[in-house]
Coordinates of C-alpha atoms in Angstrom, one line a residue:
Chain A
M9 CA -37.8 -35.8 2.4
S10 CA -37.8 -37.6 5.4
N11 CA -35.4 -40.2 6.7
P12 CA -36.6 -43.4 7.9
T13 CA -36.1 -43.5 11.6
H14 CA -35.7 -47.5 11.8
L15 CA -32.3 -46.8 9.7
Q16 CA -28.6 -45.8 10.7
Y17 CA -26.6 -43.2 8.2
T18 CA -23.1 -42.3 7.7
K19 CA -21.8 -38.9 6.6
E20 CA -21.2 -40.4 3.1
H21 CA -24.9 -40.9 2.7
E22 CA -25.6 -44.5 3.0
W23 CA -27.7 -46.4 5.2
L24 CA -27.8 -49.4 7.2
T25 CA -30.5 -51.6 8.8
A26 CA -30.6 -52.9 11.9
A27 CA -29.0 -56.7 11.7
E28 CA -31.3 -59.8 11.1
D29 CA -29.4 -62.7 12.0
G30 CA -26.2 -60.6 11.6
V31 CA -27.2 -59.3 8.3
S32 CA -28.0 -55.6 7.6
T33 CA -29.1 -54.2 4.2
V34 CA -27.0 -51.3 2.5
G35 CA -28.3 -48.6 0.2
I36 CA -28.1 -44.6 -0.1
T37 CA -30.1 -41.9 1.0
Q38 CA -33.0 -39.8 -0.7
H39 CA -30.3 -37.0 -0.3
A40 CA -27.8 -39.1 -2.1
A41 CA -29.7 -40.1 -5.0
D42 CA -31.2 -36.4 -5.3
A43 CA -27.8 -35.0 -5.6
L44 CA -26.5 -37.5 -8.2
G45 CA -29.3 -37.1 -10.7
D46 CA -30.5 -40.1 -12.9
I47 CA -28.8 -42.9 -12.1
V48 CA -27.5 -45.0 -15.0
Y49 CA -25.0 -47.8 -13.8
V50 CA -24.4 -49.3 -10.5
Q51 CA -21.6 -51.4 -9.5
L52 CA -21.8 -53.5 -6.3
P53 CA -19.5 -56.1 -4.8
E54 CA -20.0 -59.5 -5.2
V55 CA -21.7 -62.2 -3.2
G56 CA -18.7 -63.6 -0.9
D57 CA -16.6 -60.2 -0.9
T58 CA -15.3 -58.7 2.2
V59 CA -16.1 -55.1 2.3
T60 CA -14.8 -52.7 5.0
A61 CA -16.5 -50.0 6.5
G62 CA -15.6 -46.5 5.2
E63 CA -13.9 -48.1 2.2
T64 CA -14.7 -48.1 -1.6
C65 CA -16.7 -51.0 -2.4
G66 CA -18.5 -50.0 -5.7
E67 CA -19.5 -47.2 -7.9
L68 CA -22.7 -45.1 -8.9
E69 CA -22.6 -43.5 -12.4
S70 CA -25.1 -40.9 -13.1
T71 CA -25.9 -39.0 -16.4
K72 CA -23.3 -36.3 -15.2
S73 CA -21.0 -38.2 -12.4
V74 CA -19.1 -40.9 -11.3
S75 CA -19.4 -41.6 -7.3
D76 CA -17.8 -43.8 -5.1
L77 CA -19.8 -46.2 -3.0
F78 CA -18.5 -46.5 0.6
S79 CA -19.5 -49.6 2.9
P80 CA -21.0 -48.4 5.9
A81 CA -19.9 -51.8 7.4
T82 CA -17.2 -54.4 7.6
G83 CA -18.2 -57.7 6.6
E84 CA -19.2 -60.4 4.0
V85 CA -21.6 -59.6 1.3
T86 CA -24.5 -62.1 1.4
E87 CA -26.6 -60.8 -1.3
V88 CA -26.8 -58.0 -4.0
N89 CA -30.0 -56.6 -5.4
Q90 CA -29.9 -57.6 -9.1
A91 CA -32.9 -55.6 -9.4
V92 CA -31.1 -52.1 -9.1
I93 CA -28.2 -53.7 -11.5
D94 CA -30.9 -54.3 -13.9
E95 CA -32.8 -50.9 -13.7
P96 CA -30.6 -48.2 -11.7
A97 CA -33.4 -45.8 -11.8
L98 CA -34.8 -48.0 -8.7
V99 CA -32.0 -46.2 -6.7
N100 CA -33.8 -42.6 -7.6
S101 CA -37.4 -43.6 -7.1
E102 CA -37.0 -45.9 -4.2
P103 CA -33.7 -45.1 -2.4
F104 CA -35.0 -46.9 1.0
E105 CA -37.0 -49.6 -0.4
G106 CA -36.6 -51.3 -3.9
G107 CA -33.7 -49.5 -4.7
W108 CA -31.4 -51.3 -1.7
L109 CA -28.0 -52.2 -3.2
F110 CA -26.7 -55.4 -1.0
K111 CA -26.9 -57.1 2.2
V112 CA -23.7 -57.6 4.7
R113 CA -22.9 -59.8 7.5
V114 CA -22.0 -57.1 9.9
E115 CA -18.7 -57.4 12.0
A116 CA -18.3 -53.7 12.4
T117 CA -19.7 -50.4 11.4
D118 CA -18.6 -46.8 11.0
E119 CA -19.7 -44.4 13.2
M120 CA -23.2 -44.3 12.4
L121 CA -25.8 -41.1 13.0
D122 CA -29.6 -41.5 13.7
A123 CA -32.2 -40.1 11.2
D124 CA -32.2 -36.9 13.5
A125 CA -28.6 -36.4 13.1
Y126 CA -28.3 -37.3 9.4
T127 CA -31.3 -34.8 8.7
A128 CA -29.5 -32.0 10.5
L129 CA -26.2 -33.1 8.7
T130 CA -27.8 -32.6 5.2
H131 CA -30.1 -29.9 6.2
G132 CA -27.8 -28.1 8.4
Chain B
M23 CA -16.9 -13.7 -7.1
S24 CA -20.5 -14.1 -6.2
L25 CA -22.6 -15.8 -8.8
R26 CA -24.7 -13.7 -11.3
H27 CA -28.2 -14.6 -11.2
T28 CA -30.9 -14.4 -14.2
A29 CA -34.0 -12.7 -14.4
L30 CA -35.8 -15.9 -13.7
D31 CA -33.8 -17.2 -10.5
A32 CA -37.0 -16.7 -8.3
L33 CA -39.0 -18.6 -10.7
H34 CA -36.7 -21.5 -11.1
R35 CA -36.3 -21.7 -7.2
S36 CA -40.3 -21.7 -6.9
L37 CA -40.0 -24.5 -9.5
G38 CA -37.8 -26.5 -7.2
A39 CA -34.7 -26.5 -9.7
T40 CA -31.5 -28.1 -8.7
M41 CA -29.0 -25.2 -9.5
T42 CA -25.4 -25.1 -10.5
D43 CA -22.5 -22.9 -11.1
F44 CA -22.1 -22.3 -14.7
A45 CA -19.6 -19.8 -15.8
G46 CA -19.8 -17.6 -13.0
W47 CA -23.8 -17.8 -13.2
D48 CA -26.3 -19.8 -10.9
M49 CA -28.0 -21.7 -13.7
P50 CA -30.9 -24.4 -13.3
L51 CA -29.2 -27.9 -13.7
R52 CA -32.6 -29.9 -14.0
Y53 CA -36.2 -29.4 -12.3
G54 CA -36.9 -33.0 -11.9
S55 CA -35.1 -35.9 -14.0
E56 CA -32.8 -34.9 -16.6
R57 CA -33.8 -37.8 -18.5
E58 CA -37.3 -37.0 -18.5
E59 CA -36.5 -33.4 -19.6
H60 CA -34.6 -34.6 -22.4
L61 CA -37.3 -36.7 -23.7
A62 CA -39.9 -34.3 -23.4
V63 CA -37.8 -32.0 -26.0
R64 CA -37.4 -35.1 -28.4
T65 CA -41.1 -36.1 -28.2
R66 CA -42.7 -32.7 -27.2
A67 CA -41.6 -29.5 -26.0
G68 CA -38.9 -28.2 -23.4
L69 CA -38.6 -24.6 -22.1
F70 CA -34.7 -23.0 -21.0
D71 CA -33.4 -20.4 -19.6
L72 CA -30.4 -19.4 -21.4
S73 CA -29.7 -15.7 -20.0
H74 CA -26.4 -16.6 -19.3
M75 CA -25.4 -16.6 -23.0
G76 CA -23.2 -13.3 -23.7
E77 CA -25.1 -10.7 -26.6
I78 CA -22.7 -8.3 -28.2
T79 CA -24.3 -5.7 -30.8
V80 CA -22.0 -4.4 -33.7
S81 CA -23.5 -1.6 -35.3
G82 CA -22.5 0.9 -37.9
P83 CA -21.8 1.4 -41.5
Q84 CA -19.1 -0.9 -41.4
A85 CA -20.5 -3.4 -38.9
G86 CA -20.4 -6.1 -41.4
E87 CA -16.4 -5.5 -42.4
L88 CA -15.4 -5.6 -39.1
L89 CA -17.1 -8.9 -38.2
D90 CA -15.6 -10.3 -41.8
H91 CA -12.3 -9.2 -40.1
A92 CA -12.6 -10.3 -36.6
L93 CA -14.4 -13.7 -37.2
V94 CA -13.9 -16.5 -39.8
G95 CA -17.1 -16.5 -41.4
F96 CA -18.4 -14.4 -44.3
I97 CA -20.6 -12.3 -42.3
S98 CA -21.3 -9.1 -44.2
A99 CA -22.8 -11.6 -46.8
L100 CA -25.5 -13.0 -44.4
G101 CA -28.8 -11.6 -45.5
V102 CA -30.8 -9.2 -43.0
L103 CA -32.6 -11.1 -40.4
R104 CA -30.8 -14.4 -40.9
A105 CA -28.2 -16.1 -38.4
R106 CA -25.1 -18.0 -39.0
Y107 CA -23.1 -20.4 -36.9
T108 CA -19.4 -19.4 -36.9
M109 CA -16.0 -18.5 -34.7
I110 CA -13.5 -16.2 -33.6
C111 CA -10.0 -17.3 -33.7
R112 CA -6.5 -15.7 -32.4
E113 CA -3.7 -14.8 -35.0
D114 CA -2.4 -18.6 -34.7
G115 CA -5.7 -19.9 -35.3
G116 CA -6.8 -21.2 -32.1
I117 CA -10.7 -20.8 -31.5
L118 CA -11.6 -18.2 -29.1
D119 CA -15.3 -19.0 -29.0
D120 CA -17.9 -20.5 -31.1
L121 CA -20.7 -17.8 -31.9
I122 CA -24.1 -17.5 -33.5
V123 CA -24.3 -13.9 -35.5
Y124 CA -27.5 -12.6 -35.9
R125 CA -28.1 -9.7 -38.7
T126 CA -30.8 -7.6 -37.0
A127 CA -30.6 -4.8 -39.4
E128 CA -28.7 -3.4 -42.7
Q129 CA -26.2 -2.2 -40.3
E130 CA -26.6 -3.9 -37.2
Y131 CA -25.7 -7.5 -36.0
M132 CA -26.1 -9.3 -32.5
V133 CA -23.3 -11.6 -31.7
V134 CA -24.3 -14.5 -29.0
A135 CA -21.1 -15.7 -27.3
N136 CA -20.6 -18.8 -24.7
A137 CA -21.2 -17.1 -21.1
S138 CA -17.6 -18.7 -20.4
N139 CA -16.2 -16.5 -23.3
A140 CA -18.4 -13.7 -23.4
Q141 CA -15.8 -11.1 -21.9
V142 CA -13.0 -12.7 -24.0
V143 CA -15.1 -12.3 -27.1
L144 CA -16.0 -8.5 -26.3
D145 CA -12.8 -7.6 -25.2
A146 CA -11.4 -9.2 -29.0
L147 CA -14.2 -7.4 -30.8
T148 CA -13.6 -4.0 -29.2
E149 CA -9.9 -4.4 -30.1
R150 CA -10.5 -5.5 -33.6
A151 CA -13.0 -2.6 -34.1
A152 CA -9.8 -0.3 -34.3
G153 CA -10.0 1.7 -37.8
F154 CA -13.4 0.5 -38.6
D155 CA -16.4 2.7 -38.7
A156 CA -18.6 0.5 -36.3
E157 CA -19.4 0.5 -32.4
V158 CA -19.4 -2.8 -30.3
R159 CA -21.7 -2.6 -27.3
D160 CA -21.8 -5.2 -24.4
D161 CA -25.5 -5.9 -24.4
R162 CA -25.3 -8.7 -21.9
D163 CA -27.4 -7.2 -19.2
A164 CA -30.1 -6.1 -22.3
Y165 CA -31.4 -9.2 -22.6
A166 CA -32.8 -12.3 -21.1
L167 CA -33.1 -15.5 -23.4
L168 CA -35.6 -18.4 -23.5
A169 CA -35.6 -21.1 -25.5
V170 CA -38.5 -23.3 -26.5
Q171 CA -37.3 -26.5 -28.3
G172 CA -38.8 -29.6 -30.0
P173 CA -41.5 -30.9 -32.1
E174 CA -44.3 -29.1 -30.4
A175 CA -42.3 -25.7 -30.4
N176 CA -44.1 -24.4 -33.3
G177 CA -47.7 -24.9 -32.2
I178 CA -46.9 -23.7 -28.8
L179 CA -45.5 -20.4 -29.9
T180 CA -48.3 -20.2 -32.6
S181 CA -50.6 -19.8 -29.8
V182 CA -48.8 -16.8 -28.3
T183 CA -47.7 -14.8 -31.2
D184 CA -49.0 -13.5 -34.6
A185 CA -45.2 -13.6 -36.1
D186 CA -45.2 -15.4 -39.5
L187 CA -43.6 -18.8 -38.1
P188 CA -44.1 -20.4 -41.3
G189 CA -42.4 -17.8 -42.9
L190 CA -39.5 -18.0 -40.4
K191 CA -36.8 -20.5 -41.6
Y192 CA -34.3 -22.3 -39.7
Y193 CA -31.4 -19.8 -38.8
A194 CA -33.7 -16.8 -39.2
L195 CA -34.9 -14.3 -37.1
L196 CA -37.8 -11.6 -36.4
P197 CA -38.7 -8.6 -34.9
A198 CA -42.1 -10.1 -32.8
T199 CA -44.7 -9.6 -30.4
V200 CA -44.8 -12.8 -27.9
A201 CA -47.5 -12.7 -25.4
G202 CA -47.6 -9.0 -26.0
R203 CA -43.8 -8.4 -25.4
Q204 CA -41.5 -7.0 -28.0
V205 CA -38.8 -9.7 -28.6
W206 CA -36.4 -11.0 -30.9
L207 CA -37.9 -14.4 -32.0
A208 CA -35.2 -16.7 -33.6
R209 CA -35.5 -20.0 -35.3
T210 CA -32.2 -21.2 -33.8
G211 CA -31.3 -23.8 -31.2
Y212 CA -28.7 -26.2 -29.6
T213 CA -30.9 -29.3 -29.2
G214 CA -31.2 -30.8 -32.5
E215 CA -34.9 -30.6 -32.6
D216 CA -37.2 -27.5 -34.1
G217 CA -37.7 -24.7 -32.1
F218 CA -37.3 -21.0 -31.4
E219 CA -35.0 -18.6 -29.3
I220 CA -36.6 -15.4 -27.8
F221 CA -34.3 -12.4 -26.6
C222 CA -36.3 -10.2 -24.4
A223 CA -35.8 -7.6 -22.0
P224 CA -35.1 -9.1 -18.6
A225 CA -38.3 -7.6 -17.3
D226 CA -40.3 -9.6 -19.6
A227 CA -38.5 -12.6 -19.2
E228 CA -41.0 -13.7 -16.2
H229 CA -44.1 -13.1 -18.2
L230 CA -43.0 -14.6 -21.1
W231 CA -42.0 -17.7 -19.2
Q232 CA -45.3 -18.0 -17.7
A233 CA -47.0 -17.5 -20.9
L234 CA -45.0 -19.9 -22.6
T235 CA -45.7 -22.5 -19.8
E236 CA -49.3 -21.9 -19.9
A237 CA -49.5 -22.0 -23.9
G238 CA -47.4 -25.3 -23.5
A239 CA -49.2 -27.2 -20.7
D240 CA -51.6 -29.3 -22.9
Q241 CA -48.6 -30.2 -25.3
G242 CA -46.4 -31.5 -22.3
L243 CA -44.0 -28.5 -22.4
V244 CA -41.6 -29.0 -19.3
P245 CA -38.9 -26.8 -17.9
C246 CA -35.5 -28.2 -19.1
G247 CA -32.3 -27.4 -17.2
L248 CA -28.4 -27.5 -18.6
S249 CA -28.0 -31.2 -17.7
C250 CA -30.5 -32.0 -20.5
R251 CA -29.2 -29.3 -22.9
D252 CA -25.9 -31.1 -22.9
T253 CA -27.1 -34.6 -23.6
L254 CA -29.2 -33.2 -26.4
R255 CA -26.3 -31.4 -28.2
L256 CA -24.4 -34.2 -27.6
E257 CA -26.7 -36.3 -29.5
A258 CA -26.9 -33.8 -32.2
G259 CA -23.4 -33.8 -32.6
M260 CA -23.1 -30.2 -31.5
P261 CA -19.8 -29.1 -30.2
L262 CA -19.5 -27.4 -26.8
Y263 CA -16.6 -24.8 -26.3
G264 CA -14.4 -26.2 -23.8
H265 CA -14.9 -29.6 -24.7
E266 CA -14.7 -30.4 -28.6
L267 CA -13.3 -26.5 -29.1
S268 CA -10.6 -24.7 -27.3
T269 CA -7.8 -22.3 -28.2
D270 CA -5.4 -25.4 -28.6
L271 CA -7.4 -26.3 -31.7
T272 CA -8.4 -24.6 -35.1
P273 CA -11.5 -25.2 -36.8
F274 CA -10.0 -27.6 -39.3
D275 CA -8.7 -29.5 -36.2
A276 CA -12.5 -29.7 -35.1
G277 CA -13.7 -31.0 -38.2
L278 CA -15.4 -27.5 -38.7
G279 CA -13.2 -25.8 -41.6
R280 CA -16.2 -25.0 -43.3
V281 CA -17.1 -22.3 -41.2
V282 CA -14.1 -21.0 -42.3
R283 CA -14.3 -18.6 -45.2
F284 CA -11.4 -17.5 -47.3
D285 CA -13.5 -16.4 -50.1
K286 CA -14.5 -13.2 -48.2
T287 CA -14.3 -10.1 -50.5
T288 CA -14.4 -7.3 -48.0
N289 CA -11.1 -5.9 -46.1
G290 CA -8.7 -7.4 -49.2
G291 CA -9.7 -11.0 -48.2
E292 CA -7.8 -10.7 -45.1
F293 CA -9.2 -11.3 -41.3
V294 CA -7.6 -12.2 -38.0
G295 CA -6.1 -15.8 -38.3
R296 CA -6.0 -16.5 -42.1
K297 CA -2.3 -17.1 -42.5
A298 CA -2.6 -19.8 -39.9
L299 CA -5.7 -21.2 -41.1
E300 CA -4.8 -21.4 -44.4
E301 CA -2.0 -23.7 -43.3
A302 CA -4.3 -25.7 -41.0
A303 CA -6.3 -26.3 -44.0
A304 CA -3.5 -27.4 -46.0
Q305 CA -2.4 -29.7 -43.5
A306 CA -5.9 -31.2 -42.9
E307 CA -5.9 -32.0 -46.6
V308 CA -2.6 -33.8 -47.0
N309 CA -2.2 -35.4 -43.5
P310 CA -5.5 -35.0 -41.3
P311 CA -4.9 -34.6 -37.6
R312 CA -6.8 -36.3 -35.2
K313 CA -10.6 -36.6 -36.2
L314 CA -13.8 -35.9 -34.3
V315 CA -15.9 -38.9 -34.2
G316 CA -18.8 -40.3 -32.4
L317 CA -18.6 -43.4 -30.1
V318 CA -21.1 -45.7 -29.1
S319 CA -20.8 -48.1 -26.0
E320 CA -22.7 -51.6 -25.9
G321 CA -21.9 -51.5 -22.1
K322 CA -23.6 -49.9 -19.5
R323 CA -20.4 -47.9 -18.2
V324 CA -20.1 -44.2 -19.4
P325 CA -17.1 -43.1 -21.5
R326 CA -16.6 -39.1 -20.0
A327 CA -14.6 -36.1 -20.9
E328 CA -10.9 -36.9 -20.6
Y329 CA -10.9 -40.5 -20.9
T330 CA -8.2 -42.3 -23.2
V331 CA -9.2 -44.0 -26.3
V332 CA -7.5 -46.8 -27.2
S333 CA -7.2 -49.2 -30.3
A334 CA -8.0 -52.9 -30.2
D335 CA -4.3 -53.4 -29.3
G336 CA -4.9 -51.3 -26.3
E337 CA -2.7 -48.5 -27.8
P338 CA -3.7 -44.8 -26.8
I339 CA -5.4 -43.3 -30.0
G340 CA -7.2 -40.4 -28.7
R341 CA -9.3 -38.8 -26.2
I342 CA -12.9 -38.5 -25.2
T343 CA -14.0 -34.7 -25.1
S344 CA -17.7 -35.6 -24.3
G345 CA -19.7 -38.4 -23.1
S346 CA -22.9 -39.5 -21.4
P347 CA -25.7 -42.0 -21.2
S348 CA -28.1 -41.3 -24.4
P349 CA -31.5 -41.1 -23.3
T350 CA -32.7 -41.5 -26.9
L351 CA -30.4 -44.5 -27.7
G352 CA -30.7 -46.1 -24.5
K353 CA -27.0 -46.4 -24.4
P354 CA -23.6 -44.5 -23.7
I355 CA -22.4 -42.3 -26.2
A356 CA -19.3 -40.0 -26.4
I357 CA -17.2 -37.6 -28.9
A358 CA -13.8 -38.0 -29.4
Y359 CA -10.7 -37.0 -31.0
V360 CA -8.9 -40.1 -32.5
D361 CA -6.1 -40.8 -34.9
A362 CA -7.3 -40.7 -38.3
A363 CA -6.5 -44.1 -38.9
H364 CA -8.8 -45.3 -36.3
A365 CA -11.8 -42.7 -37.3
A366 CA -13.9 -44.8 -40.0
P367 CA -17.3 -45.5 -38.9
G368 CA -17.3 -49.2 -37.5
T369 CA -14.1 -49.4 -36.3
A370 CA -14.2 -51.4 -33.3
V371 CA -11.9 -49.3 -30.3
A372 CA -12.0 -49.0 -26.6
V373 CA -12.3 -46.7 -24.0
D374 CA -10.2 -46.9 -20.7
V375 CA -13.0 -46.3 -18.2
R376 CA -10.9 -46.0 -14.7
G377 CA -8.6 -48.8 -15.9
K378 CA -11.1 -51.0 -17.6
H379 CA -11.1 -51.2 -21.6
E380 CA -14.8 -51.0 -22.4
P381 CA -15.6 -51.8 -25.9
V382 CA -17.0 -49.2 -28.1
E383 CA -17.6 -48.7 -31.9
V384 CA -17.0 -45.6 -34.0
V385 CA -19.9 -44.1 -35.6
A386 CA -20.5 -40.8 -38.1
L387 CA -21.9 -38.0 -36.2
P388 CA -24.5 -36.9 -35.0
F389 CA -26.3 -39.6 -33.4
Y390 CA -29.4 -38.4 -33.8
K391 CA -31.1 -36.5 -36.6
R392 CA -34.7 -35.6 -36.1
A393 CA -37.2 -36.6 -39.1
R394 CA -38.0 -33.5 -41.2

């Protein structure tokens, strides 16, 4: 699998887009989605919530396990992806596209990795 | 301790399987989507590597009497080439393991234990064999085990064997030639579907896997891992050791008292655990302990093993033993031990899912039963 080079990554396997008008999109990587298996339920923060970089902001539930979703950024949530709430399998099939999770008005971010560093981390 | 590998290990890796440590074995968890593997078994067919299961051969003039003494079932009454689901218990009635016993000859049986308990079962059988004219042999390394399960299993097997499949009943077995190799072919399984389990020499496992894969290609046979095996057995309401069964429970606690055969005529009717099990049976009659029930959720969050079951008033009334999204039903399901007062199908209860009470309904097991 290849990790898109235009994204930034956390060690917790989230990705973050470069901000547009101060807002970035958050998702989880293909690596994380594959490791979780079929995702059956996602619990996301709500629009207007403030999330904090490195802290839990939701849950991803797969057939076999429940995993915390960590926010890669601090800021106000401006939008959540209703499509993945309705169809959690989108996170497995399109983790970098239709399976995005939420958008955040970024005030600060966690320590981020570029695609090469993230790939090295997960294939190291 | 390093993980043990089955004879099919290289093949699993070539298929891109996600592997997992299961009872000391490095086993395939899934090859792609566990949901798709599950649905393939329900609608077409799936191929499993179950070589981690523990085979123990018990043979000799008193093999049947030994098993009648050591297990809770009436094993000597089993016909040759038939199989039975049974359990091995401690003196105090606690369940050491649940087993399938195959009678392979007049004086020979193959006991199949769970991988996690195989050594415990082997040790117990060896100890309990004292005084019987019978031999207990560790055959764990002598067999690999493949399973073909699903509505197309019969057709797939037919194309690679001359064995009399129409004559092979559920819970029976045959010595057979499959794809040119000598095997024990059993009509047993753990998925709720029709299917076969194939006990073969480890050296033949890869050849058989490839032959079955080719034979099943047009029927939509797919390789299946342990993840879907668990959701399949859960839908079929089948217990799993370490979840529904444990040394803290008797077969009566688990709602499986029917496997205990007090009517044995061998050994003067005595067997290991008899006294404790009689007490457990009497107790279950007058004051049933917690009962094993099914739970179905209308929500999306999954009740998982060890979560607390609560009444409509929020009082703890039991615990979940297994829970998962059900691919067949399209909603979360669980098996739980709940207080008898709340065990009637239709009762509205809830599960504490990480702090939030999710409503669920008690249903009778199994969740899924195939049309016959």
